CSV table of C-alpha atoms and ligand atoms in Angstrom, one decimal:
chain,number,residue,atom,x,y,z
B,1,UNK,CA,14.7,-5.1,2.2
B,2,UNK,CA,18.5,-4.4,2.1
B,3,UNK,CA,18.7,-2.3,-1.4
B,4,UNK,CA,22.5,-1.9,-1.2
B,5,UNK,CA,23.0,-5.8,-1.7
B,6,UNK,CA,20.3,-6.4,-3.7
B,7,UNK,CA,21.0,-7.4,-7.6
B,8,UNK,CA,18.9,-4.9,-9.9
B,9,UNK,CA,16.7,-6.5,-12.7
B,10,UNK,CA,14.9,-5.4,-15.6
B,11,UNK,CA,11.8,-6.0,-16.7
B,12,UNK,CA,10.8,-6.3,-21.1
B,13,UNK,CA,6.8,-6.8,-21.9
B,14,UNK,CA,6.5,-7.4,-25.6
B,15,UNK,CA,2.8,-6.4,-26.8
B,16,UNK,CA,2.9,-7.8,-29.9
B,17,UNK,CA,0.6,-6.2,-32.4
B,18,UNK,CA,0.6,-3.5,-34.5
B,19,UNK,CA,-2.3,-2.1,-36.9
B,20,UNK,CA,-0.8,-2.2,-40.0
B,21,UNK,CA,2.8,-3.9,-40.7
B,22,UNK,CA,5.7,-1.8,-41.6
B,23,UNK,CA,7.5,-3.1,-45.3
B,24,UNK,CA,10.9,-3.4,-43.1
B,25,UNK,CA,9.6,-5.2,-40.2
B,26,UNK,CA,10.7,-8.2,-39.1
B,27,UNK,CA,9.8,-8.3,-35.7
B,28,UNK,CA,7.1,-10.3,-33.7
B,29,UNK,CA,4.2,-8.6,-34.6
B,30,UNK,CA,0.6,-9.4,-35.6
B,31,UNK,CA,-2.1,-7.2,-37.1
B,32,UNK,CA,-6.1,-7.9,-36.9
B,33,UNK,CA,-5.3,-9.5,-33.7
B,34,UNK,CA,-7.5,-6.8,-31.5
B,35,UNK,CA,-10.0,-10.3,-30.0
B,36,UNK,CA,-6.5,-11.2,-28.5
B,37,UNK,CA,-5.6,-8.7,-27.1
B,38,UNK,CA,-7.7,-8.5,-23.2
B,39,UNK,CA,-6.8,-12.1,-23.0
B,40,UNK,CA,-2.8,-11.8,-23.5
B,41,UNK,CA,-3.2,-9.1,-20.9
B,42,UNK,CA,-4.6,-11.5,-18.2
B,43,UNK,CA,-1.8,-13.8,-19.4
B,44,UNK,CA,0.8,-11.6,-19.0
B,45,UNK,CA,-0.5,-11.1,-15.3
B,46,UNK,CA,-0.1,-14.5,-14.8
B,47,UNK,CA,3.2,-14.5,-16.0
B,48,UNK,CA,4.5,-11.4,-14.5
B,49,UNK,CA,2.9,-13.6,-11.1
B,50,UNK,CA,4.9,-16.6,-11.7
B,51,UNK,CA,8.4,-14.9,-12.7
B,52,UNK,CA,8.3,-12.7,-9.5
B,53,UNK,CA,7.7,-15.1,-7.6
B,54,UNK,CA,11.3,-16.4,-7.7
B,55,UNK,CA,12.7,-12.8,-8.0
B,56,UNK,CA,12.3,-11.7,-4.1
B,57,UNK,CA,16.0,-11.3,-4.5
B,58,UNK,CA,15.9,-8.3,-7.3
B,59,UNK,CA,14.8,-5.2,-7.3
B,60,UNK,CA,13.6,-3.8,-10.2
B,61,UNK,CA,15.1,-0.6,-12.3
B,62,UNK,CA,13.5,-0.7,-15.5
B,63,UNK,CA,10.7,-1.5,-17.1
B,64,UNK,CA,9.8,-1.4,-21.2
B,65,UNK,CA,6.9,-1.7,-22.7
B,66,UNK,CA,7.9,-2.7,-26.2
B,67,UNK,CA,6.4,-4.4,-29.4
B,68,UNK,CA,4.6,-4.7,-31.7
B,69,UNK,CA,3.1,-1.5,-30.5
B,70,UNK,CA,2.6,-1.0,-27.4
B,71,UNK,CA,0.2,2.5,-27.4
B,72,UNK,CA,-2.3,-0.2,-28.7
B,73,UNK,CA,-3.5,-0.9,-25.0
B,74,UNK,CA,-5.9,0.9,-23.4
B,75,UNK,CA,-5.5,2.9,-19.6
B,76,UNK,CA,-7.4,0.4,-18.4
B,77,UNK,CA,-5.2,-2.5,-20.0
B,78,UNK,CA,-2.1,-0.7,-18.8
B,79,UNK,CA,-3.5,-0.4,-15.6
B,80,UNK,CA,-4.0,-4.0,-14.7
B,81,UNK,CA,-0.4,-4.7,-15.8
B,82,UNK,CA,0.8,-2.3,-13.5
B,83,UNK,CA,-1.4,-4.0,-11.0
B,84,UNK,CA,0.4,-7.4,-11.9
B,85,UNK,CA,4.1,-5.5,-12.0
B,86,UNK,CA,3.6,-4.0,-8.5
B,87,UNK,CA,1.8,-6.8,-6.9
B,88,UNK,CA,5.0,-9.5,-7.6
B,89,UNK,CA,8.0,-7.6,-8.4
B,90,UNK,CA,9.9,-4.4,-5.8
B,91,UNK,CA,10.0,-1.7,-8.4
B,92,UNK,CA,12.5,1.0,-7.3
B,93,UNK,CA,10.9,4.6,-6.3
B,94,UNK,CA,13.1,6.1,-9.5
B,95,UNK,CA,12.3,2.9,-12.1
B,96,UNK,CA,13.1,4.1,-15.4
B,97,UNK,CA,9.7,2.9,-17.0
B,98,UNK,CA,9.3,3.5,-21.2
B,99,UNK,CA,6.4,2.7,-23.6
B,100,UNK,CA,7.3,2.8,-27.2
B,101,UNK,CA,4.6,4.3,-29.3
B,102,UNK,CA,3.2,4.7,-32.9
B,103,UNK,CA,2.8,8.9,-33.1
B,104,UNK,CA,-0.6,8.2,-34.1
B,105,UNK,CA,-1.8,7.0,-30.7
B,106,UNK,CA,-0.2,9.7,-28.8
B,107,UNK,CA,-2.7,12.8,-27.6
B,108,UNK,CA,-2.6,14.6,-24.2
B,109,UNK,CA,-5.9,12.1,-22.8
B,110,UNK,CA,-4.0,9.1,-23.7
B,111,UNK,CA,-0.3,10.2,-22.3
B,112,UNK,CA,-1.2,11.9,-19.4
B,113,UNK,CA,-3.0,8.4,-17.3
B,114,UNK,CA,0.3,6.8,-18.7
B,115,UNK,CA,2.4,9.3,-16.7
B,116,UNK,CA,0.2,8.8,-13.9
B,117,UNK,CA,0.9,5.5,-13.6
B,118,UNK,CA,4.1,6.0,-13.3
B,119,UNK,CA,5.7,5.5,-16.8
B,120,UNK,CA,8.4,8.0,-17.1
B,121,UNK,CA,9.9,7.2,-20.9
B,122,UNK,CA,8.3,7.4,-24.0
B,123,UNK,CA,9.9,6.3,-27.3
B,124,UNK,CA,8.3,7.1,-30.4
B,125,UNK,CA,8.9,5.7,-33.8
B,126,UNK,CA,9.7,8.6,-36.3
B,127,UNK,CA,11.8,6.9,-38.8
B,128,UNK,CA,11.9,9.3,-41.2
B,129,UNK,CA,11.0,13.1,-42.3
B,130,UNK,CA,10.0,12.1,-45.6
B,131,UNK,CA,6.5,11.5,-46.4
B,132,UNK,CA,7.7,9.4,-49.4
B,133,UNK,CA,9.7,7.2,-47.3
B,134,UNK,CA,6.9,7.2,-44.5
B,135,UNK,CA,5.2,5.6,-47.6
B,136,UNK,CA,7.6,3.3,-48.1
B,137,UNK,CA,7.8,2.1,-44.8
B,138,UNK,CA,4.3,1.5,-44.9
B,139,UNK,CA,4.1,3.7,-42.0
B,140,UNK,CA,0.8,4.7,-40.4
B,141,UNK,CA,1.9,8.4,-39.5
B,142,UNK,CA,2.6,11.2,-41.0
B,143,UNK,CA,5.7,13.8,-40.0
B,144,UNK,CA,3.3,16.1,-38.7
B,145,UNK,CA,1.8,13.5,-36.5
B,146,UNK,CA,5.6,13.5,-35.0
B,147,UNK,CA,5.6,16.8,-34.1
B,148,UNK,CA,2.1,16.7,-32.1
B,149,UNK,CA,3.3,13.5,-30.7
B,150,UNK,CA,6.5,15.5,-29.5
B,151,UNK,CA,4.4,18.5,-28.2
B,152,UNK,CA,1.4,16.3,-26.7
B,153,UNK,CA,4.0,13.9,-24.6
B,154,UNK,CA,5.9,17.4,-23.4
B,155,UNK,CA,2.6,18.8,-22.4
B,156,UNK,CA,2.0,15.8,-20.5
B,157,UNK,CA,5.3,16.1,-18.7
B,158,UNK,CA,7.4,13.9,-19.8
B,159,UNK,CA,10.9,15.1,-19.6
B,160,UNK,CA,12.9,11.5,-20.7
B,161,UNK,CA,12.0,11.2,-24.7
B,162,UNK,CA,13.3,9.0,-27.5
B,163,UNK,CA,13.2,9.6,-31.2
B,164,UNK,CA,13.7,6.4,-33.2
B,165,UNK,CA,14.8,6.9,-37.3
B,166,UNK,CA,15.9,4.4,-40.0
B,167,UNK,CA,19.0,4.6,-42.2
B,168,UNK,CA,20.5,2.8,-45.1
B,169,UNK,CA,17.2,2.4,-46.7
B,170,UNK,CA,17.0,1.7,-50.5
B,171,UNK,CA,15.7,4.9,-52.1
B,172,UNK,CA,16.9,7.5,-49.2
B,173,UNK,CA,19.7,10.2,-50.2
B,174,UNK,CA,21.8,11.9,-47.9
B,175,UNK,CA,19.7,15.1,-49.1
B,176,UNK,CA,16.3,13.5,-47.3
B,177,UNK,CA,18.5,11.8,-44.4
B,178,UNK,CA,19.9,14.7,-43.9
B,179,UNK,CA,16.6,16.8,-43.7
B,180,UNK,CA,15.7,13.9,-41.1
B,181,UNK,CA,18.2,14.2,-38.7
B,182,UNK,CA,17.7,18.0,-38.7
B,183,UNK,CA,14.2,17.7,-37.7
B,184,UNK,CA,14.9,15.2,-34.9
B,185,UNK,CA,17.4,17.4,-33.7
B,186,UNK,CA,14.8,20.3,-33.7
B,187,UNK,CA,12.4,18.3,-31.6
B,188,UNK,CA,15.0,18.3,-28.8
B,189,UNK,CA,14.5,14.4,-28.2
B,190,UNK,CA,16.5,13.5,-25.3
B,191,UNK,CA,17.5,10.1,-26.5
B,192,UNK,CA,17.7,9.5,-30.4
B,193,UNK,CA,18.0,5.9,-31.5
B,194,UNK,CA,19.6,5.4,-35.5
B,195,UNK,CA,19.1,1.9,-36.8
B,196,UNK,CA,20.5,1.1,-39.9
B,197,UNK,CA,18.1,-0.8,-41.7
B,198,UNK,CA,18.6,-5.0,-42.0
B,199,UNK,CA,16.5,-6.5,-44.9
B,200,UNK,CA,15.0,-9.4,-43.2
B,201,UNK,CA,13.4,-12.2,-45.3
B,202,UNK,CA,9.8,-12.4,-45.4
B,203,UNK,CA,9.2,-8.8,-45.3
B,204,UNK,CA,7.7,-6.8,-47.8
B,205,UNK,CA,11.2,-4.6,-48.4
B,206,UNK,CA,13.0,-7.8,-48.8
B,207,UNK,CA,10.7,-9.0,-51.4
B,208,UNK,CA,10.6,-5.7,-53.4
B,209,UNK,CA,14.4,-5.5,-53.6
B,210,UNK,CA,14.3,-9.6,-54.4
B,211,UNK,CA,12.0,-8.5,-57.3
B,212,UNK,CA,13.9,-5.3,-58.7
B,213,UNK,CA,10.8,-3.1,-57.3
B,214,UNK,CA,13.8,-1.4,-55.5
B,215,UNK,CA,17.6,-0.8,-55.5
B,216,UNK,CA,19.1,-3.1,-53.0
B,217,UNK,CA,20.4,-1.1,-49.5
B,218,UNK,CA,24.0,1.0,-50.1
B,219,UNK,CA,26.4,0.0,-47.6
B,220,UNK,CA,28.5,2.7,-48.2
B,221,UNK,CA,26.3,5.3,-48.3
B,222,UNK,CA,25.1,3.8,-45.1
B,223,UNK,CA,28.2,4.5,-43.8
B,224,UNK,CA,28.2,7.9,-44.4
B,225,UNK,CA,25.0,8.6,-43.4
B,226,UNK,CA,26.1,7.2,-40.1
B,227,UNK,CA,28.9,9.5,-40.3
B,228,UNK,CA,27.2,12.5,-41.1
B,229,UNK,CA,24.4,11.8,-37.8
B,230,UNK,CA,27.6,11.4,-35.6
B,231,UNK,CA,28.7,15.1,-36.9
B,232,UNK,CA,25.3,16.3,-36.4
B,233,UNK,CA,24.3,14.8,-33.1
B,234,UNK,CA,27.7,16.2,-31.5
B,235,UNK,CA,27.3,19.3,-32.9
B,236,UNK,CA,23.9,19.3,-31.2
B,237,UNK,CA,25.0,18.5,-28.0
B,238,UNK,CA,24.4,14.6,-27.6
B,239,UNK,CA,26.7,11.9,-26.7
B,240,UNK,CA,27.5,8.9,-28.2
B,241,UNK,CA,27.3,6.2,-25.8
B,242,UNK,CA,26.3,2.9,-27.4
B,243,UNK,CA,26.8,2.0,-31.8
B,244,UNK,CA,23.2,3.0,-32.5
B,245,UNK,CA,22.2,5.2,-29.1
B,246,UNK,CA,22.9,8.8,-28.4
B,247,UNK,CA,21.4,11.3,-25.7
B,248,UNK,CA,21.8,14.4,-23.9
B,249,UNK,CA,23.8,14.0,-20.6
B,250,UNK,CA,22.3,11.9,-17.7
B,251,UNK,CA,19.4,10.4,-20.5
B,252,UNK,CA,21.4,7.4,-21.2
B,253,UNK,CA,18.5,4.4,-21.2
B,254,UNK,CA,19.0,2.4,-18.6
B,255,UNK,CA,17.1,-0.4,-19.5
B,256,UNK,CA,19.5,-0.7,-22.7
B,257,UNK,CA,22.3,-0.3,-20.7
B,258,UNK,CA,21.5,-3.3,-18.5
B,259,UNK,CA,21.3,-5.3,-21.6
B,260,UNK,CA,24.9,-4.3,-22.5
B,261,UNK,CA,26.1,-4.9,-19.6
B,262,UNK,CA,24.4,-8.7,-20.3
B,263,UNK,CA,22.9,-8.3,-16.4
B,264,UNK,CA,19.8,-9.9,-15.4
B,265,UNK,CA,16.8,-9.0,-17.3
B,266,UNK,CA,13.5,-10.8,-17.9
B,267,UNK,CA,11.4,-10.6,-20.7
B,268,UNK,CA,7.7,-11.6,-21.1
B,269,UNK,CA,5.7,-11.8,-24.0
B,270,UNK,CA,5.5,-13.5,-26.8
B,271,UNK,CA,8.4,-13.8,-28.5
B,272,UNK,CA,10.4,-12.0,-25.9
B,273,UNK,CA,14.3,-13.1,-24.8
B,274,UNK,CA,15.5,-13.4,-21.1
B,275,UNK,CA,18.5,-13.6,-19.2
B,276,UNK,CA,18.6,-14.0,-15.4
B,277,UNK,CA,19.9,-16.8,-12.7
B,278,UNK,CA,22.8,-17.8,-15.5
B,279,UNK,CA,20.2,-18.7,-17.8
B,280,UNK,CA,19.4,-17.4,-21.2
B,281,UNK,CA,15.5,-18.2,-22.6
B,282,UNK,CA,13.2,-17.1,-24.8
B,283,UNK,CA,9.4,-17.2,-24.9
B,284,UNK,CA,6.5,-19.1,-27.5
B,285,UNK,CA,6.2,-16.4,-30.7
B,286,UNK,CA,2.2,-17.3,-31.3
B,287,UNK,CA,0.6,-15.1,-29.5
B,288,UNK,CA,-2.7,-17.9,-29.2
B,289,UNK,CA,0.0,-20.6,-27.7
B,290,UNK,CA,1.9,-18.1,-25.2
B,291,UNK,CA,-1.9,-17.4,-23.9
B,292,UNK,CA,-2.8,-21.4,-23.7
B,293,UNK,CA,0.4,-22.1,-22.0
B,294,UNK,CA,-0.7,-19.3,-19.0
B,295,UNK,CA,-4.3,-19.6,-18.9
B,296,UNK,CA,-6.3,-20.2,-17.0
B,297,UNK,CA,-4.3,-19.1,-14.1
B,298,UNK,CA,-2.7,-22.0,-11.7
B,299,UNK,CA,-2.7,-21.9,-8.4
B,300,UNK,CA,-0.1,-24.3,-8.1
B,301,UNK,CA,3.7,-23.6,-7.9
B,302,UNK,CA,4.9,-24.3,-11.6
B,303,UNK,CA,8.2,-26.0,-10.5
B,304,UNK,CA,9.8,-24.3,-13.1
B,305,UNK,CA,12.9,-22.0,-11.3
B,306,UNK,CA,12.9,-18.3,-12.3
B,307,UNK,CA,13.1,-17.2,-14.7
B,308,UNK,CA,11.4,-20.2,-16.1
B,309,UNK,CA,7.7,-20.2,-16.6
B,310,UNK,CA,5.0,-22.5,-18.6
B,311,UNK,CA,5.7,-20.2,-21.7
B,312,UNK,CA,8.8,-20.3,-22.0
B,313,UNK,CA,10.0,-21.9,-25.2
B,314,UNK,CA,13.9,-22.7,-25.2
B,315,UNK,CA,16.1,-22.2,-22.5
B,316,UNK,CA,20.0,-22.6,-22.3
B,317,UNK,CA,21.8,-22.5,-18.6
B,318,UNK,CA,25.2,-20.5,-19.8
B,319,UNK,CA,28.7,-22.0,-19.0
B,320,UNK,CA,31.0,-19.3,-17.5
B,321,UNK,CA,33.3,-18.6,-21.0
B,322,UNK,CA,29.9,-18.2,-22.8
B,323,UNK,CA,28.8,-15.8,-20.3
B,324,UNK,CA,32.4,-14.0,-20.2
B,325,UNK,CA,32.4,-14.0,-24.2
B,326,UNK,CA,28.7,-12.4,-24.2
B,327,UNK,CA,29.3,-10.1,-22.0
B,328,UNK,CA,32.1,-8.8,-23.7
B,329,UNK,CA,30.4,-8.8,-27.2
B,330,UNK,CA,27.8,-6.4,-25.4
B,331,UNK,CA,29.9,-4.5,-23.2
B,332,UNK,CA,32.4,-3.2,-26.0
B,333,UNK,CA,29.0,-1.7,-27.9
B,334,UNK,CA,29.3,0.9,-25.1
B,335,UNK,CA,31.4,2.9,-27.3
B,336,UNK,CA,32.4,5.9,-24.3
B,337,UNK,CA,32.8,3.9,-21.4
B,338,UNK,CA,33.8,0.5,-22.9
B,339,UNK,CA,34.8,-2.0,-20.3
B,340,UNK,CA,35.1,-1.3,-16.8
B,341,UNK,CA,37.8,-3.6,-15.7
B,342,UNK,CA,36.7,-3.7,-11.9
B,343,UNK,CA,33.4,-4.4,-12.5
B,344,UNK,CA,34.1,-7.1,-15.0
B,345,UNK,CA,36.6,-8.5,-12.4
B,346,UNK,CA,34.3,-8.3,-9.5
B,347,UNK,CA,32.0,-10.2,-11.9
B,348,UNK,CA,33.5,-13.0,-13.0
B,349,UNK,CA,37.0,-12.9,-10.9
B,350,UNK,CA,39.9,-12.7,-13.3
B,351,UNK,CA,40.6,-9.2,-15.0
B,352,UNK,CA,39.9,-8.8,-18.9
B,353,UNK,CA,43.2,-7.8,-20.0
B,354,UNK,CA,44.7,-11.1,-18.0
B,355,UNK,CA,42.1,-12.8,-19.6
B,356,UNK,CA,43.0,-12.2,-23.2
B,357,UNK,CA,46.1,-10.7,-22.8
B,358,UNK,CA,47.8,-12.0,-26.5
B,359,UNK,CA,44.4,-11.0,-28.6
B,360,UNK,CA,43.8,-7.6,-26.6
B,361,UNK,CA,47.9,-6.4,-27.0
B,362,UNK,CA,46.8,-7.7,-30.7
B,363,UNK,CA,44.2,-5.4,-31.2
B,364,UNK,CA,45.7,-2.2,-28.7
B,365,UNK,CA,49.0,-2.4,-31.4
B,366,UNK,CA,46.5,-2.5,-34.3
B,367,UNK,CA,44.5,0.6,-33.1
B,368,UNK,CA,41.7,-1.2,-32.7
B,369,UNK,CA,41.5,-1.2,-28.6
B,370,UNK,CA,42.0,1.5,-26.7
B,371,UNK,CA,43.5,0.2,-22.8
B,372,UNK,CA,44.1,2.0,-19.8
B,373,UNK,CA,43.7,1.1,-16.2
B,374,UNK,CA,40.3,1.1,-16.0
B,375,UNK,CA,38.9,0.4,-19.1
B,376,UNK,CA,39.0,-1.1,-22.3
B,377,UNK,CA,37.4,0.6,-25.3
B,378,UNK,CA,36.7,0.5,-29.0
B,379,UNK,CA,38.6,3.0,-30.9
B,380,UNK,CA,36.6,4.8,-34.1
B,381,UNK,CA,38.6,2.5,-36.1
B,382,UNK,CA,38.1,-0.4,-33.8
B,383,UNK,CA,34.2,0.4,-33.7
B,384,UNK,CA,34.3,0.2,-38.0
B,385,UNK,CA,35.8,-3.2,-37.3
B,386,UNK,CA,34.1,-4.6,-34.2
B,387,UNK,CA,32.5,-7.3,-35.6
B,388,UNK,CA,36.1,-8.8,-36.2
B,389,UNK,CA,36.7,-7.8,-33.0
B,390,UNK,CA,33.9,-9.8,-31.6
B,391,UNK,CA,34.9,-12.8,-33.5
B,392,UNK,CA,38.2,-13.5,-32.0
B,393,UNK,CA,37.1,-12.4,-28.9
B,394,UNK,CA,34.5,-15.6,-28.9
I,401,SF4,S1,5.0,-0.4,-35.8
I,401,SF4,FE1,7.0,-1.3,-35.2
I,401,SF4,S2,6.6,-3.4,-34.6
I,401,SF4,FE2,4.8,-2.7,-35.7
I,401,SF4,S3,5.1,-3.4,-37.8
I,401,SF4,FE3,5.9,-1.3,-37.6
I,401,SF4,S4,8.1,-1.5,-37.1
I,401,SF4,FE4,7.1,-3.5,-36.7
């Protein structure tokens, strides 16, 4: 196989249960699932078997295990998905490969088969220093069971970590935020992930703040707990490369970066979102439904073109502008490198700053884009404002 011309492709697996549901989550997650859980293994086989069977053309560069959680499954679970990955897709020899995980699950015995197998990424969910907000979060772990997770996944060599915390969340001070960032930062995480928190209906935090049990979220004070992680994650030695995503140099997650880009990417699972061959889909959310639509296992072609398969649930081909206007939504999120003009040009065949010339002069005079010959970026002001940005962009 020619690698040189060959389009890369990434690969998402949502697993979608968890043990217990955290008060903030709003994902597609079930609990007291576990009599699932062998059979949505054998359907995602299946579908990991249909969708590379219309993807001779890729390659793959990354694959993430996400969720849900995903240190739920079992070696021998993990091992007959890696059976399915290998036996229908052409993973690259340096595929950046992650599992999120729940600190709980994570011990030397259980990491070191995953590394093994050849997953070279773990992210683990910290969220927060505090015990009381840990409680809050309805969290299952403890801060100590961070730090063994840290030590146990080091021990069992891997090199590529990600720490995931929360901010913005009703009842945290800058005192305890504060104390969290400082303990991330003395875990050495290669990667750290900040998500401000989004109170999503039909979660428990949304109905305690609806109720008065809690002080609605502080956007301000959001803000400057952003700020202050910016100060300390620089200070520290990691670069800012995306909104939300910092790492040390060369740790940069390439599976998110593909997203940004908006290149091709597939996702499996239920509940997952997709976009390859121009077409954007998403899959069934019931986990019982997403494993009626695969199993049993045809041997007949589908007739459904990748990256189409039996469970997918909505699918939209993209028109070019849509495409162009996505792309640039996720591109500009790359707040270092921004847009690289040749590769958006040898993309789509006009350059960006032709494209919009009016709106991006607009913004540059404004101090909201930053343009040179290469690249168009986000200024810090322009980053505060981006989702204006974004709007008149589209
Ligand atoms: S572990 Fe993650 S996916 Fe599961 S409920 Fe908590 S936040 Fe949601």
């Amino acid at each position: 196989m020619n690698f040189v011309s060959t389009p890369l492709l990434s690969i998402y697996l949502h697993i979608p249960f968890c043990k217990t549901k955290c008060s903030y989550c709003a994902f597609n997650t079930y609990t007291q699932f576990d009599h699932l859980v062998d059979r949505f293994v054998d359907a995602l086989g299946e579908e990991l078997r249909i969708t590379g069977a219309g993807a001779a053309a890729y390659r793959v560069h990354t694959v993430f295990f996400g969720g849900g959680t995903p240190s739920l499954l079992s070696h021998a679970q993990f091992e007959r998905i890696f059976a399915a990955l290998n036996a229908s897709f052409t993973l690259l020899p340096d595929a950046e490969i992650t599992i999120e995980a729940n600190p709980n699950d994570l011990d030397r015995a259980y990491l070191a088969p995953l590394r093994a197998l050849g997953v070279n990424r773990l992210s683990i969910g910290m969220q927060s220093s505090s015990e009381m907000e840990l409680r809050l979060f309805d969290r299952r772990h403890d801060n100590e069971a961070v730090v063994r997770a840290v030590d146990a996944a080091r021990g069992a060599g891997f090199d590529n970590l990600n720490l995931d915390v929360i901010y913005g969340v009703p009842q945290q001070t800058m005192t305890t935020w504060a104390a969290t960032l400082r303990q991330m930062i003395a875990l050495q995480p290669d990667h750290a992930s900040l998500y401000a928190l989004s109170l999503e209906e039909g979660t428990s935090m949304h109905t305690w703040v609806e109720r008065g049990k809690l002080p609605a979220p502080d956007d301000d004070l959001a803000a400057d707990m952003y700020d202050l992680a910016t100060e300390m994650l620089a200070a520290a030695g990691y670069g800012q490369y995306e909104i939300s995503n910092w790492a040390k140099p060369g740790h940069e997650c390439r599976h998110n970066l593909q997203y940004w880009y908006n290149d091709a990417y597939i996702g499996l699972g239920p509940g997952a979102h997709g976009f390859a061959n121009g077409v954007r889909y998403s899959v069934i959310r019931s986990p019982q439904r997403y494993i009626a639509a695969l199993l049993p296992p045809s041997q007949q072609p589908t007739g459904a073109a990748f990256p189409l398969t039996p469970a997918v649930d909505e699918a939209t081909t993209l028109a070019r502008d849509d495409e162009i206007a996505e792309t640039l939504i996720m591109w500009l999120r790359l707040t270092r490198e921004g847009v690289d003009r040749a590769r958006f040009a040898r993309r789509f065949g006009v350059d960006l700053v032709d494209l919009h010339r009016p709106l991006i002069e607009r913004f540059t005079r404004d101090g909201l884009l930053q343009v040179d010959e290469t690249r168009v970026r986000l200024t810090d002001r322009g980053r505060m404002l981006s989702n204006v940005i974004f709007r008149e962009l589209v």
